[in-house]
XYZ file of C-alpha atoms in Angstrom:
261
model
C -65.035 5.669 -108.816
C -63.241 4.519 -105.574
C -65.332 2.951 -102.786
C -67.112 5.414 -100.544
C -65.604 6.071 -97.132
C -67.409 7.624 -94.221
C -67.716 11.373 -94.605
C -65.179 13.515 -92.806
C -66.407 15.864 -90.120
C -64.483 19.115 -90.263
C -64.554 21.721 -87.584
C -65.801 25.080 -88.790
C -63.897 28.264 -88.071
C -67.157 30.201 -87.790
C -69.877 30.788 -85.245
C -69.722 27.832 -82.823
C -67.033 25.432 -81.631
C -69.612 22.594 -81.788
C -70.520 23.208 -85.434
C -69.140 20.631 -87.887
C -68.931 20.669 -91.643
C -69.317 17.427 -93.618
C -66.906 16.939 -96.490
C -67.451 14.546 -99.415
C -64.351 12.365 -99.797
C -65.024 11.873 -103.515
C -64.670 15.500 -104.481
C -63.621 16.978 -101.089
C -66.383 19.549 -101.281
C -68.640 20.404 -98.362
C -72.149 18.966 -98.606
C -75.472 19.504 -96.972
C -75.937 17.228 -93.919
C -79.363 16.342 -95.341
C -77.620 14.534 -98.228
C -77.049 10.803 -97.661
C -73.312 10.555 -97.020
C -72.114 12.408 -100.110
C -72.747 15.582 -102.039
C -75.551 15.583 -104.617
C -73.191 15.908 -107.582
C -71.174 12.828 -106.589
C -74.352 10.931 -105.790
C -75.784 11.679 -109.235
C -72.477 10.742 -110.852
C -72.346 7.427 -108.974
C -75.976 6.717 -109.859
C -75.304 7.308 -113.570
C -72.171 5.152 -113.406
C -74.162 2.338 -111.798
C -76.806 2.669 -114.512
C -74.154 2.330 -117.220
C -72.626 -0.713 -115.529
C -76.038 -2.364 -115.227
C -76.611 -1.719 -118.935
C -73.240 -3.258 -119.782
C -74.035 -6.300 -117.635
C -77.399 -6.702 -119.378
C -75.715 -6.513 -122.787
C -73.138 -9.095 -121.722
C -75.922 -11.313 -120.431
C -77.721 -11.097 -123.789
C -74.506 -11.873 -125.688
C -73.842 -14.827 -123.413
C -77.350 -16.163 -124.021
C -76.863 -15.795 -127.773
C -73.549 -17.656 -127.616
C -75.097 -20.433 -125.536
C -77.945 -20.699 -128.034
C -75.502 -20.843 -130.927
C -73.376 -23.463 -129.168
C -76.471 -25.554 -128.556
C -77.489 -25.250 -132.200
C -74.016 -26.292 -133.391
C -73.468 -29.003 -130.786
C -75.059 -31.590 -133.045
C -72.784 -33.673 -135.261
C -71.372 -31.579 -138.106
C -69.037 -33.506 -140.429
C -66.900 -31.444 -142.785
C -68.523 -30.952 -146.169
C -66.722 -33.069 -148.735
C -67.829 -32.997 -152.368
C -66.315 -36.418 -153.004
C -68.896 -38.035 -150.717
C -71.708 -39.957 -152.383
C -75.358 -40.094 -151.326
C -74.721 -43.482 -149.785
C -72.286 -41.856 -147.345
C -74.798 -39.180 -146.388
C -74.453 -36.330 -148.883
C -77.610 -34.887 -150.446
C -78.148 -32.181 -153.039
C -80.474 -29.212 -152.610
C -81.735 -27.391 -155.662
C -83.889 -24.273 -156.204
C -86.939 -25.734 -157.967
C -87.562 -22.567 -160.001
C -84.017 -22.139 -161.327
C -83.017 -24.810 -163.837
C -79.596 -23.220 -164.350
C -78.635 -23.325 -160.666
C -75.958 -25.705 -159.458
C -77.053 -28.196 -156.776
C -75.926 -27.350 -153.250
C -74.505 -30.280 -151.224
C -75.448 -30.875 -147.597
C -75.053 -33.810 -145.249
C -78.153 -35.749 -144.397
C -77.410 -35.778 -140.660
C -77.091 -31.976 -140.670
C -80.469 -31.520 -142.339
C -82.101 -34.117 -140.087
C -80.634 -32.659 -136.882
C -81.299 -29.016 -137.693
C -84.832 -29.300 -139.094
C -87.818 -31.405 -137.974
C -89.236 -31.014 -141.483
C -86.134 -32.436 -143.157
C -86.079 -35.158 -140.511
C -89.621 -36.257 -141.378
C -88.848 -36.041 -145.084
C -85.571 -37.964 -145.061
C -86.500 -40.635 -142.549
C -89.596 -41.616 -144.533
C -90.202 -43.209 -147.910
C -90.607 -39.861 -149.646
C -88.955 -39.476 -153.043
C -86.314 -37.081 -151.662
C -85.018 -39.744 -149.274
C -84.662 -42.167 -152.172
C -83.172 -39.889 -154.815
C -80.871 -37.789 -152.663
C -82.182 -34.639 -154.381
C -84.330 -32.066 -152.570
C -85.979 -29.384 -154.680
C -87.056 -26.264 -152.804
C -89.590 -23.905 -154.350
C -89.759 -20.105 -154.132
C -86.118 -19.584 -153.241
C -83.104 -18.217 -155.096
C -79.838 -20.126 -155.372
C -78.112 -17.414 -153.303
C -80.655 -17.715 -150.498
C -80.558 -21.501 -150.516
C -76.762 -21.457 -150.338
C -76.927 -19.049 -147.375
C -79.516 -21.322 -145.741
C -77.304 -24.409 -146.022
C -74.300 -22.425 -144.782
C -76.298 -21.334 -141.732
C -77.155 -24.931 -140.894
C -73.414 -25.595 -140.608
C -72.181 -22.339 -139.045
C -75.143 -20.523 -137.413
C -73.997 -17.384 -139.242
C -75.260 -15.427 -142.241
C -74.428 -12.184 -144.028
C -77.738 -10.332 -143.844
C -79.471 -7.428 -145.509
C -83.203 -6.722 -145.385
C -84.018 -8.955 -148.344
C -81.804 -11.870 -147.285
C -83.085 -11.711 -143.697
C -86.672 -11.927 -144.917
C -85.929 -14.796 -147.303
C -83.990 -16.795 -144.719
C -86.632 -16.203 -142.069
C -89.246 -17.605 -144.465
C -87.092 -20.728 -144.909
C -86.569 -20.927 -141.153
C -90.336 -20.933 -140.694
C -90.959 -23.418 -143.510
C -88.381 -25.928 -142.242
C -88.821 -25.109 -138.527
C -85.230 -23.980 -137.977
C -86.062 -21.856 -134.941
C -82.528 -20.607 -134.361
C -82.344 -19.179 -137.881
C -85.779 -17.608 -137.585
C -84.844 -15.860 -134.336
C -81.518 -14.725 -135.814
C -83.236 -13.069 -138.785
C -86.038 -11.641 -136.666
C -83.531 -9.850 -134.431
C -81.847 -8.383 -137.483
C -85.140 -7.054 -138.878
C -86.029 -5.540 -135.500
C -82.659 -3.746 -135.448
C -83.553 -2.128 -138.799
C -87.110 -1.236 -137.814
C -88.298 2.338 -138.398
C -91.526 4.082 -139.353
C -91.022 3.619 -143.090
C -90.598 -0.151 -142.700
C -93.005 -0.697 -139.807
C -96.180 -1.471 -141.750
C -94.486 -3.844 -144.175
C -92.670 -5.627 -141.340
C -95.901 -5.880 -139.355
C -97.502 -7.631 -142.324
C -94.436 -9.861 -142.707
C -94.378 -10.712 -138.995
C -98.038 -11.739 -139.021
C -97.472 -13.914 -142.084
C -94.522 -15.787 -140.588
C -95.618 -15.843 -136.952
C -92.858 -13.579 -135.586
C -94.246 -12.448 -132.249
C -91.449 -10.079 -131.207
C -91.179 -8.401 -134.609
C -94.952 -8.078 -134.718
C -95.077 -6.358 -131.313
C -92.146 -4.045 -132.064
C -93.488 -2.946 -135.453
C -96.983 -2.448 -134.057
C -95.553 -0.219 -131.314
C -93.877 1.967 -133.959
C -97.165 2.168 -135.872
C -99.068 3.176 -132.712
C -96.611 6.027 -132.188
C -97.175 7.328 -135.719
C -100.918 6.908 -136.228
C -101.303 10.496 -137.441
C -99.258 9.449 -140.488
C -100.685 5.952 -140.782
C -102.414 6.349 -144.145
C -99.372 8.130 -145.569
C -97.070 5.160 -145.090
C -95.803 3.897 -148.461
C -97.012 0.375 -147.688
C -100.518 1.386 -146.599
C -102.217 0.981 -149.996
C -100.520 -2.384 -150.566
C -101.772 -3.658 -147.220
C -105.293 -2.402 -147.874
C -105.245 -4.415 -151.097
C -103.571 -7.580 -149.822
C -104.733 -7.897 -146.213
C -107.383 -5.342 -145.146
C -108.059 -7.234 -141.910
C -104.657 -6.141 -140.634
C -105.688 -2.523 -141.193
C -108.778 -3.184 -139.079
C -106.645 -4.836 -136.394
C -104.313 -1.828 -136.245
C -107.198 0.607 -135.827
C -108.803 -1.595 -133.171
C -105.517 -1.724 -131.254
C -105.150 2.044 -131.475
C -108.701 2.660 -130.192
C -108.186 0.173 -127.370
C -104.974 1.920 -126.350
C -106.708 5.294 -126.386
C -109.472 3.970 -124.140
C -106.964 2.471 -121.709
C -104.967 5.713 -121.640
C -108.124 7.705 -120.874
C -108.878 5.399 -117.977
C -112.152 4.018 -119.270
C -113.085 0.371 -118.694
């Protein structure tokens, strides 16, 4: 929309020579003098346009922050993976401990050390992994471990619900905060009522504050169907204290809404 110009005062052909009619220069329609410099329709249109632009700016700001975070994560030294390297030149092998048929996955020591405080402590000590050049990781599939190593190099991963959960668990275990946040955002984007209870349980287990709050908000909005959620019986069996916490939160919200203290 072009910049606003002062409204035009137009002489009226009716009643009095001193009577003026104000004309909106956006749409050239007459408007009520009580309106603030433009007709209501143009004002509402400009307001909505401004709202959309502010939303676009906020989205760009978020994308910029994500790119800055990714650049910071990748700014550490990242030599090209070369399978001809030996352990003495810095190449280690990661292996799923529960899959004897899996092929070892190579990764550079400096990448593991720079990306993860846990790997740093492990590889800069006298632990067996630092001596053998082989790191066995339990409770992980070969596919997930390969995606984990790839993320340490690229800060990217091809996610679905299962992969996001598995990688987030590894991000928590090895304190790769960037990966954990990346997966948490993905799970939040897929959040709905059907998944809310399971994701709330998952978020509590892996200390995901934002996912926990978002899933709890969905649960609070669907408390009339709480016990009908497919995950309800599982949670009652595995972690009944979370059920208690949800009910306590709901009651507290009801009290606050009613204005009681």
